[in-house]
Each structure stands twice: as structure tokens, then as C-alpha cells.
CSV table of C-alpha atoms in Angstrom, one decimal:
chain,number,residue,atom,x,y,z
A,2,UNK,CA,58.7,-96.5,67.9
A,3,UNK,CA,57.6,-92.8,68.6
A,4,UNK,CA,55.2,-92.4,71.2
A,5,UNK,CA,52.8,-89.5,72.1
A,6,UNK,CA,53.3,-88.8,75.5
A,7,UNK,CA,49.9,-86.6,76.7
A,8,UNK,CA,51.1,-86.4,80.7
A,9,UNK,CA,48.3,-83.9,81.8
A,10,UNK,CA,45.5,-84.9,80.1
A,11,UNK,CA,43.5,-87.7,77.7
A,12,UNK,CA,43.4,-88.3,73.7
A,13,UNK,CA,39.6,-87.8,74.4
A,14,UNK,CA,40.1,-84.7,76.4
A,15,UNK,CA,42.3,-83.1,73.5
A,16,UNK,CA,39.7,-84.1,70.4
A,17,UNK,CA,36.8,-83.1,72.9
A,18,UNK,CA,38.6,-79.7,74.1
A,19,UNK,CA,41.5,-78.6,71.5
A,20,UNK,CA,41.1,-80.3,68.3
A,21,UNK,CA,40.0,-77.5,66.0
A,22,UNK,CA,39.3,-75.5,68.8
A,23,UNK,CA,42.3,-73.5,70.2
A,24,UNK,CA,46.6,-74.0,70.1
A,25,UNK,CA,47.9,-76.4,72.6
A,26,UNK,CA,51.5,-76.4,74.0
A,27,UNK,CA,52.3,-80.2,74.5
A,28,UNK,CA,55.7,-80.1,76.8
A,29,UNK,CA,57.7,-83.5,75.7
A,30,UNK,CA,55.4,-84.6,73.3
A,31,UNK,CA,58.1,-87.0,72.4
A,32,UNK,CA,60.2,-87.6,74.8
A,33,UNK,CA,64.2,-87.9,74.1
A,34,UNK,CA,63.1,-86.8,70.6
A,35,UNK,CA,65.9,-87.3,67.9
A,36,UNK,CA,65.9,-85.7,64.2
A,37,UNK,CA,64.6,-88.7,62.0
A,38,UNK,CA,66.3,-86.7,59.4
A,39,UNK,CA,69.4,-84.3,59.8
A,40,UNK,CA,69.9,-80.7,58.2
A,41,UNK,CA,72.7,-82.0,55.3
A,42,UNK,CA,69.9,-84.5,54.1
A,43,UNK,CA,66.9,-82.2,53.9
A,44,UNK,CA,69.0,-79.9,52.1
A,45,UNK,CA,70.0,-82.7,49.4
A,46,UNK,CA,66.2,-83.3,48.9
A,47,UNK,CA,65.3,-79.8,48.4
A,48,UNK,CA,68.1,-80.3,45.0
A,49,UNK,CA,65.6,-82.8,43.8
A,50,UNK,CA,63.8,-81.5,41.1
A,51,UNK,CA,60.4,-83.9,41.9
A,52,UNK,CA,60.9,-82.1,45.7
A,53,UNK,CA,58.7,-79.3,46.2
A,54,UNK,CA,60.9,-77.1,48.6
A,55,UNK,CA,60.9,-73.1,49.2
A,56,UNK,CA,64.1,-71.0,50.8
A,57,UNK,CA,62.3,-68.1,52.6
A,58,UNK,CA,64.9,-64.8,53.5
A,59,UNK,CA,64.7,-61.0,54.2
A,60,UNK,CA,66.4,-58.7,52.0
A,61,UNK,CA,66.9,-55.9,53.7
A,62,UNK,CA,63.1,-55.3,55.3
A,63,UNK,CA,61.8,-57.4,52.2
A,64,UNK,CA,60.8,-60.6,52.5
A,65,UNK,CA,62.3,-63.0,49.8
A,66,UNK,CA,61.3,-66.7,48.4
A,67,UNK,CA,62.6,-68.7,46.1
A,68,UNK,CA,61.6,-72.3,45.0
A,69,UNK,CA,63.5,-75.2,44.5
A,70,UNK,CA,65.8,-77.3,43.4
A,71,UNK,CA,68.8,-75.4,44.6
A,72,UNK,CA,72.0,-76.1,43.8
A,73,UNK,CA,73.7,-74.6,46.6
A,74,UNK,CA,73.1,-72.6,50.1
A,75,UNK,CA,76.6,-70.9,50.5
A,76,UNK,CA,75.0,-67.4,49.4
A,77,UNK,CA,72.4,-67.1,52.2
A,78,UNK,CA,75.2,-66.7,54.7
A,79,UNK,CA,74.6,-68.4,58.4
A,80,UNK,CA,71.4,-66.3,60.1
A,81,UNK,CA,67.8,-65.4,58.7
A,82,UNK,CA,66.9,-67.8,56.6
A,83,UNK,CA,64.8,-70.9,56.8
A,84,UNK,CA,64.5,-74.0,54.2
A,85,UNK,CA,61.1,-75.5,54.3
A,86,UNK,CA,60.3,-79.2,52.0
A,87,UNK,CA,56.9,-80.6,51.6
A,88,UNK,CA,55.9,-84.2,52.2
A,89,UNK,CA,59.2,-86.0,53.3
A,90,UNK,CA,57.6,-88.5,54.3
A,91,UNK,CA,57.3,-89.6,51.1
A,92,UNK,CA,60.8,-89.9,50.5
A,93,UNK,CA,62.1,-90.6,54.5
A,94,UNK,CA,60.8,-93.9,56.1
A,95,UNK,CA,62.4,-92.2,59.2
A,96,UNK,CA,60.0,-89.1,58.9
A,97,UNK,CA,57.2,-91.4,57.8
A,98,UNK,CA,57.2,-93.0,61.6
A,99,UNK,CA,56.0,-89.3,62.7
A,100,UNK,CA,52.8,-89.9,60.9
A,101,UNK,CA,52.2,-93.1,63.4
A,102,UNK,CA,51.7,-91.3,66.7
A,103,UNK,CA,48.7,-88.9,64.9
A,104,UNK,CA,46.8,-92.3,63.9
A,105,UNK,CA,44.0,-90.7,66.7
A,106,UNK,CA,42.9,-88.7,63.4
A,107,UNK,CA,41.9,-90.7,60.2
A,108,UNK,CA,44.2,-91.1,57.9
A,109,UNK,CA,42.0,-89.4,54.9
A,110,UNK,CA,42.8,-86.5,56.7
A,111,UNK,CA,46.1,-86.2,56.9
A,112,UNK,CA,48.0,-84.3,54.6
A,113,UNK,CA,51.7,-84.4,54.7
A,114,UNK,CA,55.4,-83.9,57.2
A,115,UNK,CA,56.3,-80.9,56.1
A,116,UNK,CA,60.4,-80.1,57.5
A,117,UNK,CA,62.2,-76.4,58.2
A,118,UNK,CA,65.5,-75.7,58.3
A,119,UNK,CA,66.2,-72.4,59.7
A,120,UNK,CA,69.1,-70.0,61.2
A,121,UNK,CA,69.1,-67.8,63.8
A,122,UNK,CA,66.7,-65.6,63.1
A,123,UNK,CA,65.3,-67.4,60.5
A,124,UNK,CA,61.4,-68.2,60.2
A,125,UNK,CA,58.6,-67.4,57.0
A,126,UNK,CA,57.2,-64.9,58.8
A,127,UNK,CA,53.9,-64.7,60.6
A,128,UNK,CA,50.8,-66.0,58.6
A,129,UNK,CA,47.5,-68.0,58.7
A,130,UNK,CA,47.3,-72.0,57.7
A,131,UNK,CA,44.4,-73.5,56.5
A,132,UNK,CA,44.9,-76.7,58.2
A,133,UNK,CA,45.4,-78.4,61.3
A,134,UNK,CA,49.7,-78.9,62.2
A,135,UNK,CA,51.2,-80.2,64.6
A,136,UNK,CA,54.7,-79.0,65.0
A,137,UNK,CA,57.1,-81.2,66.3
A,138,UNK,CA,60.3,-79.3,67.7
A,139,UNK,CA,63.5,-81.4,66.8
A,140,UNK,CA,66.6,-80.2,67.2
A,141,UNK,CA,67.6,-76.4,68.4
A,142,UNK,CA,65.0,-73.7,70.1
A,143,UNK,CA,62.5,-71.9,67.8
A,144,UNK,CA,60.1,-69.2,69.5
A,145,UNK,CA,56.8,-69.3,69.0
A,146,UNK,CA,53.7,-66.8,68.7
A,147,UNK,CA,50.2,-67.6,68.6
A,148,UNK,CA,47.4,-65.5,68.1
A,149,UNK,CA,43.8,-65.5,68.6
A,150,UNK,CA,41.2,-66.7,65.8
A,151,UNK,CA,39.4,-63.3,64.4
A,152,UNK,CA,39.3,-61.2,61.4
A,153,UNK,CA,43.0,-60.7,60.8
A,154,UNK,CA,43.9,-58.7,57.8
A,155,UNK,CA,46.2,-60.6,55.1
A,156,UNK,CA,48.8,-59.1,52.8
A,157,UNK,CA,51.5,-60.3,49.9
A,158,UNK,CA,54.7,-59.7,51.5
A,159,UNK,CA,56.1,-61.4,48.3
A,160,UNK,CA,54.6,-63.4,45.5
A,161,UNK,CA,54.7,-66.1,47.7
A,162,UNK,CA,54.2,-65.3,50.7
A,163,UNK,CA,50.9,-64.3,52.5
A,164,UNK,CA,51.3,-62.5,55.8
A,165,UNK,CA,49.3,-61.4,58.5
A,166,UNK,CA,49.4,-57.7,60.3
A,167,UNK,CA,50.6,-58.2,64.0
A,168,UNK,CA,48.9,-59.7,66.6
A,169,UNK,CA,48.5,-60.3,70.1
A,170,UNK,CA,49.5,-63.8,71.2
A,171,UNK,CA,47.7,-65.8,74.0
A,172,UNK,CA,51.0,-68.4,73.2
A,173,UNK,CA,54.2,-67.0,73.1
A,174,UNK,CA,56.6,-69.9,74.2
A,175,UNK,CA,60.4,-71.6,73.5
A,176,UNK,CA,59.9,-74.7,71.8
A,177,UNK,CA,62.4,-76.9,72.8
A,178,UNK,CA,63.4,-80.6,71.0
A,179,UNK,CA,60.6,-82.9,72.0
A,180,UNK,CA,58.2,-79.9,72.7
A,181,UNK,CA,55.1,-80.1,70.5
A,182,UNK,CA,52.8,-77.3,69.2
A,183,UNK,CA,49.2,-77.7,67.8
A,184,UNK,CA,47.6,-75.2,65.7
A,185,UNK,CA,43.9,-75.2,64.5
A,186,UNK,CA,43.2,-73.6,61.3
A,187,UNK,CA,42.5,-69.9,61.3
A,188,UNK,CA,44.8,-68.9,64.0
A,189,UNK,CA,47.8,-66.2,63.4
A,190,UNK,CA,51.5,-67.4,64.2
A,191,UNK,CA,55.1,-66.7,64.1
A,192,UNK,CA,57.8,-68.5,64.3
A,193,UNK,CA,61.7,-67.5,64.6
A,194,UNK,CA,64.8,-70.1,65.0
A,195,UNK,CA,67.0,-68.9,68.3
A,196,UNK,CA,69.6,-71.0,67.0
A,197,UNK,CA,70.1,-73.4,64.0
A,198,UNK,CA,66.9,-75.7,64.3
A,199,UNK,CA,64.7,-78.2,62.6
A,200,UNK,CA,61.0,-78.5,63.0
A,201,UNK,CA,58.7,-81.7,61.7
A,202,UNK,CA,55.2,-79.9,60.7
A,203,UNK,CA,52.7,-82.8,60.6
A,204,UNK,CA,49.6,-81.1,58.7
A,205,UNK,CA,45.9,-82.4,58.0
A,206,UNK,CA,44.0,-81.3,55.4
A,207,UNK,CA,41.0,-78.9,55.8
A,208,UNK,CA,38.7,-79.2,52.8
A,209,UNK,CA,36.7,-75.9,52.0
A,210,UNK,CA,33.2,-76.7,50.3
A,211,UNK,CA,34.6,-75.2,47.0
A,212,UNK,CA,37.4,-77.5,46.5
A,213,UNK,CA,35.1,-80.4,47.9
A,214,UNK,CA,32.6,-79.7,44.9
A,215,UNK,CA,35.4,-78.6,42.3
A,216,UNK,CA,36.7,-81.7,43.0
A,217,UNK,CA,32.9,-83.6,42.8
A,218,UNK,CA,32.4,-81.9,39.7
A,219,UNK,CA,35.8,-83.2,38.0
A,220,UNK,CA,34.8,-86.8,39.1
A,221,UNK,CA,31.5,-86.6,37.6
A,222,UNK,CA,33.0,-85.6,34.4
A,223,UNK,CA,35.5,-88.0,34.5
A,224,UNK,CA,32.5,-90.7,35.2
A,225,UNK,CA,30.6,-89.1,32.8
A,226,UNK,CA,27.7,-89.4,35.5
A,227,UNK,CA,24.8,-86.7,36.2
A,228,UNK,CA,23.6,-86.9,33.0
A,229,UNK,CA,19.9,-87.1,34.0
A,230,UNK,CA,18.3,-83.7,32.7
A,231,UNK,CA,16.9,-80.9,34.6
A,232,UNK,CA,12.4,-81.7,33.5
A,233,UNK,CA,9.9,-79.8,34.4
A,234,UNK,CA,6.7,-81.4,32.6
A,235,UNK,CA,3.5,-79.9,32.9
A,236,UNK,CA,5.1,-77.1,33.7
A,237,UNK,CA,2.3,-73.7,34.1
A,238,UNK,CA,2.6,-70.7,31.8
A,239,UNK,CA,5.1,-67.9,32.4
A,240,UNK,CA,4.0,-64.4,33.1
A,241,UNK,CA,7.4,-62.9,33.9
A,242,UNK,CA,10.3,-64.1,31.3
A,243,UNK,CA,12.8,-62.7,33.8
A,244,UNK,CA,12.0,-65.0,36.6
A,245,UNK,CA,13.6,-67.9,38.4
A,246,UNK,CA,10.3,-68.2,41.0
A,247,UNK,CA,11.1,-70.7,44.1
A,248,UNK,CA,9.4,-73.8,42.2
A,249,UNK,CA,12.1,-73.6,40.0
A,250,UNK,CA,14.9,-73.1,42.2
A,251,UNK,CA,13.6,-76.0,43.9
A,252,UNK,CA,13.6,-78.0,41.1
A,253,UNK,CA,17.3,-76.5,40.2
A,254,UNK,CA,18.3,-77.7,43.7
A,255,UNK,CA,16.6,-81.4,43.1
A,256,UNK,CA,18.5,-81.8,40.5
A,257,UNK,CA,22.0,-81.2,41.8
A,258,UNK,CA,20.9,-82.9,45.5
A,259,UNK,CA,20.1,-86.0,43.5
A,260,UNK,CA,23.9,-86.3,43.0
A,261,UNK,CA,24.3,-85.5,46.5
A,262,UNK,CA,21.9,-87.9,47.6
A,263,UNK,CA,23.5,-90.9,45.3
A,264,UNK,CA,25.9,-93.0,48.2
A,265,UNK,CA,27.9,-95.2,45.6
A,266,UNK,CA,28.5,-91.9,43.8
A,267,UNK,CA,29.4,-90.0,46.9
A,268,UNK,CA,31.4,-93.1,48.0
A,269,UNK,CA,33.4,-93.2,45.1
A,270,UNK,CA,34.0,-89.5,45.0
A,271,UNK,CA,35.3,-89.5,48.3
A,272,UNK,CA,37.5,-92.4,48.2
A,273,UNK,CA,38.7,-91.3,45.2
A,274,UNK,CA,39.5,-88.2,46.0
A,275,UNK,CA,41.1,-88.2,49.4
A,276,UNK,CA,43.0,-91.0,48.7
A,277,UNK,CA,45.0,-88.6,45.6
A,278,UNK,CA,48.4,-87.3,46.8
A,279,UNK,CA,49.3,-83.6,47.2
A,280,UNK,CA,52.7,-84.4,46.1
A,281,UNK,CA,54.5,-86.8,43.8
A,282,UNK,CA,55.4,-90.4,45.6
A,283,UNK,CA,58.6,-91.6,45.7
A,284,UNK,CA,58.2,-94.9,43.5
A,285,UNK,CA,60.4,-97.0,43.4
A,286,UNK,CA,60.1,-99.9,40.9
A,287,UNK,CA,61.3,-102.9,40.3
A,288,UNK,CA,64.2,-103.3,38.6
A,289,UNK,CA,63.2,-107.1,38.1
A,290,UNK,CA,59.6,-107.6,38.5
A,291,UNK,CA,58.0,-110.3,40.5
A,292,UNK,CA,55.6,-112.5,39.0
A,293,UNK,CA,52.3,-113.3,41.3
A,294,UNK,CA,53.8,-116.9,42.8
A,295,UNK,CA,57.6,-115.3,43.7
A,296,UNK,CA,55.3,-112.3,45.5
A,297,UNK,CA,53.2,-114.6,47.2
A,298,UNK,CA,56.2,-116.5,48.5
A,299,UNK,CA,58.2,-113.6,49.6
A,300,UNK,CA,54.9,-112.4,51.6
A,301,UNK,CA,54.8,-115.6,53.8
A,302,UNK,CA,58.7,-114.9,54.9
A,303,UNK,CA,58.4,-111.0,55.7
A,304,UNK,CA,55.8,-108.1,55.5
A,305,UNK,CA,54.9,-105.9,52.4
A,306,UNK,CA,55.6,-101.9,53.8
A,307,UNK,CA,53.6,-99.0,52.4
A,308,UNK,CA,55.6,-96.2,50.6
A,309,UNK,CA,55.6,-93.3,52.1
A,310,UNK,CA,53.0,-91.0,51.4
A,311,UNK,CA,50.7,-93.6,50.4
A,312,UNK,CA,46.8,-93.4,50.6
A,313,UNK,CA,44.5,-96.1,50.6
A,314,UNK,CA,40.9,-95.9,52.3
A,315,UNK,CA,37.8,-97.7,52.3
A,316,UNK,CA,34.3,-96.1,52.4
A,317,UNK,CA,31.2,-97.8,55.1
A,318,UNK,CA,28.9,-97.4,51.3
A,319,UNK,CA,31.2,-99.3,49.5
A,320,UNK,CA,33.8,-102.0,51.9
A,321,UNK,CA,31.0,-104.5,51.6
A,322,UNK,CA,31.0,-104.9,48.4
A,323,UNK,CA,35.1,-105.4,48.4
A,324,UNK,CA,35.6,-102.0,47.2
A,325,UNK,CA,38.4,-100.1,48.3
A,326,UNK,CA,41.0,-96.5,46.5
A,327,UNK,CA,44.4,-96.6,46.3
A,328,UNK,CA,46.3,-92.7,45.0
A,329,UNK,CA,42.9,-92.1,44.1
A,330,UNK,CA,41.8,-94.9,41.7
A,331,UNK,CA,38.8,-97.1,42.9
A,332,UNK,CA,39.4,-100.7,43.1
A,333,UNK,CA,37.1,-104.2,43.5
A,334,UNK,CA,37.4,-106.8,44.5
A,335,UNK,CA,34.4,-108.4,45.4
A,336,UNK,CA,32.2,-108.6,49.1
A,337,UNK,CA,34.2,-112.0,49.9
A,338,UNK,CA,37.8,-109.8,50.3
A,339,UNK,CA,36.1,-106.9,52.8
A,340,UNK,CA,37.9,-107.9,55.8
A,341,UNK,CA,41.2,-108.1,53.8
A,342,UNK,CA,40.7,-105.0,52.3
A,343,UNK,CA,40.2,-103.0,55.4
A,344,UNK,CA,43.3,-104.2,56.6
A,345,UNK,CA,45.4,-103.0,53.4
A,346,UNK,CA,43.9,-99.6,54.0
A,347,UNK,CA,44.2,-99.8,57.9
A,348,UNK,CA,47.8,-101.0,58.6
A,349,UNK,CA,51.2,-99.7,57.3
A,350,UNK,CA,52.6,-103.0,57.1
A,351,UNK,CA,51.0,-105.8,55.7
A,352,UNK,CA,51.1,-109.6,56.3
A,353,UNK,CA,50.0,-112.9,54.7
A,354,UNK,CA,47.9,-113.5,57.2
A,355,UNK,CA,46.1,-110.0,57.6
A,356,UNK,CA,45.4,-110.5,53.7
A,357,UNK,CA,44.1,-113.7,54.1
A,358,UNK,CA,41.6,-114.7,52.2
A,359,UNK,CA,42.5,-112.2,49.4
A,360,UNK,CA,46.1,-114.0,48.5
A,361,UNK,CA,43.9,-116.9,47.1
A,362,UNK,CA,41.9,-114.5,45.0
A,363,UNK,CA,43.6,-114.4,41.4
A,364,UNK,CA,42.3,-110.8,40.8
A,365,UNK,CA,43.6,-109.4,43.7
A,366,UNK,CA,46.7,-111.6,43.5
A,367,UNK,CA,47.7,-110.0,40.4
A,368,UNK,CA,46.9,-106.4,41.4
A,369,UNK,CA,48.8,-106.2,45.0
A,370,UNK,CA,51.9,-107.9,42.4
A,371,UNK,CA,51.3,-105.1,40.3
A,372,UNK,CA,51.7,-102.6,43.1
A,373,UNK,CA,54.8,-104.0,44.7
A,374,UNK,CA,56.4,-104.1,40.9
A,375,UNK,CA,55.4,-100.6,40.7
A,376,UNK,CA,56.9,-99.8,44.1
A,377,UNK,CA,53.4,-98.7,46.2
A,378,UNK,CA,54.6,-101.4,48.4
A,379,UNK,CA,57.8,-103.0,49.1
A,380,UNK,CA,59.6,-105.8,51.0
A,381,UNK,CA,62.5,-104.1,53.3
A,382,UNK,CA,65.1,-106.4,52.6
């Protein structure tokens, strides 16, 4: 099992002092670090077509991207180009252990293991993320530039690719395998493969207030909640037909706030929607479904093991009453199966006797059956 290895300083001392503060060089992060997955099989993944993968190249001084599924590398040559896959955790249990060693920061806020390929010379140029990353050097050397937070001017240096004007770095360092490099949101940086290399990005999500409320307003819809209308009775006689005066934008902001204000609403929104992947899972179902009594069985012999990518949380409002949200639908069970619940959301592998009581509950019987069939969890033999 991966281990973080923090020599010079504390978990506490790196949320209190680094976490979305500034970039951190962490020197053997994992020590006698081994690719959990090799070139040859990234690059089979990015021919997938559910795999969301980009190739990233110069042509001449232009930069170049293409998306996947490719069919073959041979015409990039060996130098100056770099493959990058999104969330291969969901389809590598090997990747999936990175995840482990980050369990410091909730899982709701994780996003995905993102993996690079590149050549000499190869990199995607330098540019701003919106998110937290840890990246995890594997094998070969990439350099790295970091710049300071600030108002750095962005540009399209293709379609797909947005750039940022150069920059001074307060981190310019060789990343070697092992070597880890954190990144808060906002900050320029530049990486460039010194020979043929493979990086392991794990990112968490950083939520802007408009996706947080485009996203509140979809579940509302969905719901079909909020209907209570905007009332203003007794309401005094308008002089100026133009006006929105401060009573009323008060009583505009009442009205919205009351949503706000509603925690089972809020509660469901939030599990709901943070527990809803980025990218498609890699299901695999049953060829020959289990019925309830052959799951149960199997469970008392070996563990259940989420799929990758998997998200399942429970929310303080709502774990009392047995509540809990599985890739974004809200499921419960009822205030007896709490504890059991919480440990479904809390633990990647599951056994009888963490879900005990809930095995004896019929409901819930049937539903974790219906997930292993469906391949959200699976037995590993």
C-alpha cells in the first residue's frame, strides 16, 4: 500500500500552511515509487472511445491538440509530444490505490488521476488550473515551473488549449520518480518531459459559486421544489414604475435565501451533486446476476470493492435519518442503517460486518445486490 511520506513536516502543518495557499515540492513523496500503470497501457486506453484523452504537440511554433480515441501514435515521431487521459482510476485499480494516500482531504472533493505521457520535450504548455493537483512523478524526469498567484494574462494557443504569458517562477525544479508536486488553484506552471516520462496528476475539484448554483438550480427543477411564490401583500403604492427600491430587493433576496436556508434541500443538493462523476465509470456488469441470498453469502467469505471512480457520501442534515448518494442519486434507508451507511460511503472495501445491521434490512439488501449486478461494486475473485 502507497504511503505518503511527509519527512520535514506534519499533515497538519501542510493543510494549516500549503493547502490552497502556495506550491509545495514534496522530495520522495512515495518512496521507491513504481508506475501503477505503464506507457503501452495508457496508450491502449486513450483508443477507447468512452476514454476522454487529448495528444498535445507543436507544429512548427504552433501548438496542436487532438482528442481521442486514436488509433495509432507512429506519426508523432519520438520527442515533443505528450498524451494526457482523464480519470484512470476509473478504469486501473492500480491507479485507484493513488487516490488512498490523499484520504487527508474529503472525498467529495476529489476529482479524478489524471496520467501524461510525454517525450522529450514534450509537455501542454504553460497554463492555469482551476483546481488543486498533486502531481506524482513516476517514471523519467519532467521539469517543472511554477509561478506566483496574480493577474496573469490568458490566451488560446489552440482551440483547446488555454495558455498563460510567461512568468517568473519561485519553483523551478527536476521532478524525479517518487518526487511529488502540489499546486493550488490560480497559480501559473510549466512542465516539459527531459526524457520519456509518466506523471499521475491527482486533482480536486474547486467549485466556483456559478457552477454551485447552476448546478442548485438544475436540482430544483429536477425536484420540482421552489415553487413557493415571490408575495408582497399589502404592498404601498408605487410612485416610480421604474423602480426596484431596497424593500423589494429584500424581499427578492428572501425568496431565493429561503431555498438556501432549507437543510434537507441543501443536503440533498449537495450529496447529489458531488457525488455525480466527471467521467463515465467503468461498469462492469454481471454477466450472471446474483440474487440477494447468493450476494449475501459471497459477502461473509470476502469483501465487496468499490469501482473505481465511484462516489458515495453522506451529509451531517441527512445520515440520521439513513440517508445516503451514490453517482449522484439520493438513497434511504431509514435512521436504524446510519452507522452502516457511513461506512459504505467511508471505506473502499466493504465487509459483512462493517454493513451490519443493514444486510438484515430487505430494502437495503436488495439495493447493494442491485449495485454489485450493476458492477458499482464487485467481489475480486
Amino acid at each position: 500500500m502507497l504511503t505518503l511520506n511527509l519527512a520535514d513536516f506534519s499533515l497538519e502543518h501542510f493543510m494549516a500552511c500549503y493547502w490552497q495557499q502556495q506550491p509545495l515540492v514534496i522530495r520522495q513523496g512515495f518512496q521507491d515509487f513504481e508506475d501503477p500503470i505503464n506507457a503501452n497501457d495508457l496508450a491502449g486506453l486513450a483508443m477507447e472511445e468512452a476514454v476522454q484523452s487529448r495528444l498535445i504537440f507543436k507544429k512548427g511554433d504552433k501548438w496542436q491538440a487532438e482528442s481521442g480515441p486514436f488509433e495509432s501514435y507512429k506519426r508523432f515521431g519520438k520527442t515533443d509530444w505528450s498524451l494526457v487521459v482523464q480519470a484512470v482510476n476509473h478504469y486501473s485499480p492500480e491507479v485507484a490505490e493513488l487516490v488512498k494516500p490523499f484520504a487527508f482531504i474529503p472525498k467529495w472533493r476529489f476529482d479524478d488521476v489524471m496520467v501524461s505521457y510525454a517525450t522529450p520535450g514534450g509537455g501542454v504548455g504553460p497554463h492555469i488550473d482551476l483546481y488543486d493537483v498533486f502531481i506524482c512523478q513516476g517514471s523519467g524526469r519532467r521539469r517543472w515551473r511554477v509561478g506566483n498567484i496574480g493577474n496573469h494574462k490568458q490566451f488560446a494557443a489552440h482551440a483547446a488549449l488555454l495558455h498563460t504569458e510567461p512568468f517568473e517562477a519561485i519553483i523551478d525544479v527536476e521532478l524525479l520518480p517518487g518526487d511529488i508536486l502540489y499546486i493550488p488553484p490560480g497559480f501559473p506552471h510549466d512542465g516539459v518531459s527531459l526524457e520519456s516520462s509518466l506523471s499521475f496528476s491527482v486533482g480536486f475539484r474547486a467549485k466556483s459559486g456559478c457552477d454551485m448554483l447552476s448546478g442548485l438550480a438544475d436540482h430544483v427543477i429536477d425536484k420540482d421544489l421552489g415553487k413557493t411564490l415571490l408575495a408582497d401583500p399589502k404592498r404601498p403604492i408605487a410612485h416610480q414604475q421604474g423602480r426596484i427600491d431596497t424593500s423589494d430587493l429584500t424581499l427578492i433576496r428572501a425568496n431565493i435565501q429561503n431555498l438556501l436556508d432549507n437543510e434537507a434541500l441543501m443536503a440533498d443538493f449537495a450529496g447529489s451533486y458531488f457525488s455525480a462523476t466527471k467521467c463515465a465509470l467503468d461498469l462492469q456488469a454481471l454477466d450472471d446476476p446474483l440474487d440477494t441470498a447468493d450476494m449475501l453469502a459471497q459477502l461473509q467469505d470476502q469483501p465487496l470493492i468499490r469501482t473505481g471512480g465511484l462516489r458515495c457520501f453522506y451529509v451531517d442534515a441527512t445520515i440520521d435519518q439513513g440517508v445516503c448518494y451514490v453517482d449522484g442519486e439520493r438513497y434511504a434507508f431509514g435512521a436504524d442503517l446510519a452507522a452502516s451507511l457511513m461506512a459504505l460511503c467511508d471505506h473502499d472495501e466493504i465487509t459483512a460486518n462493517l454493513l451490519a445491521p443493514a444486510l438484515n434490512h430487505p430494502e437495503f439488501a436488495r439495493q447493494l445486490t442491485d449495485w454489485v449486478n450493476a458492477g458499482y461494486w464487485y467481489f475480486n475473485d
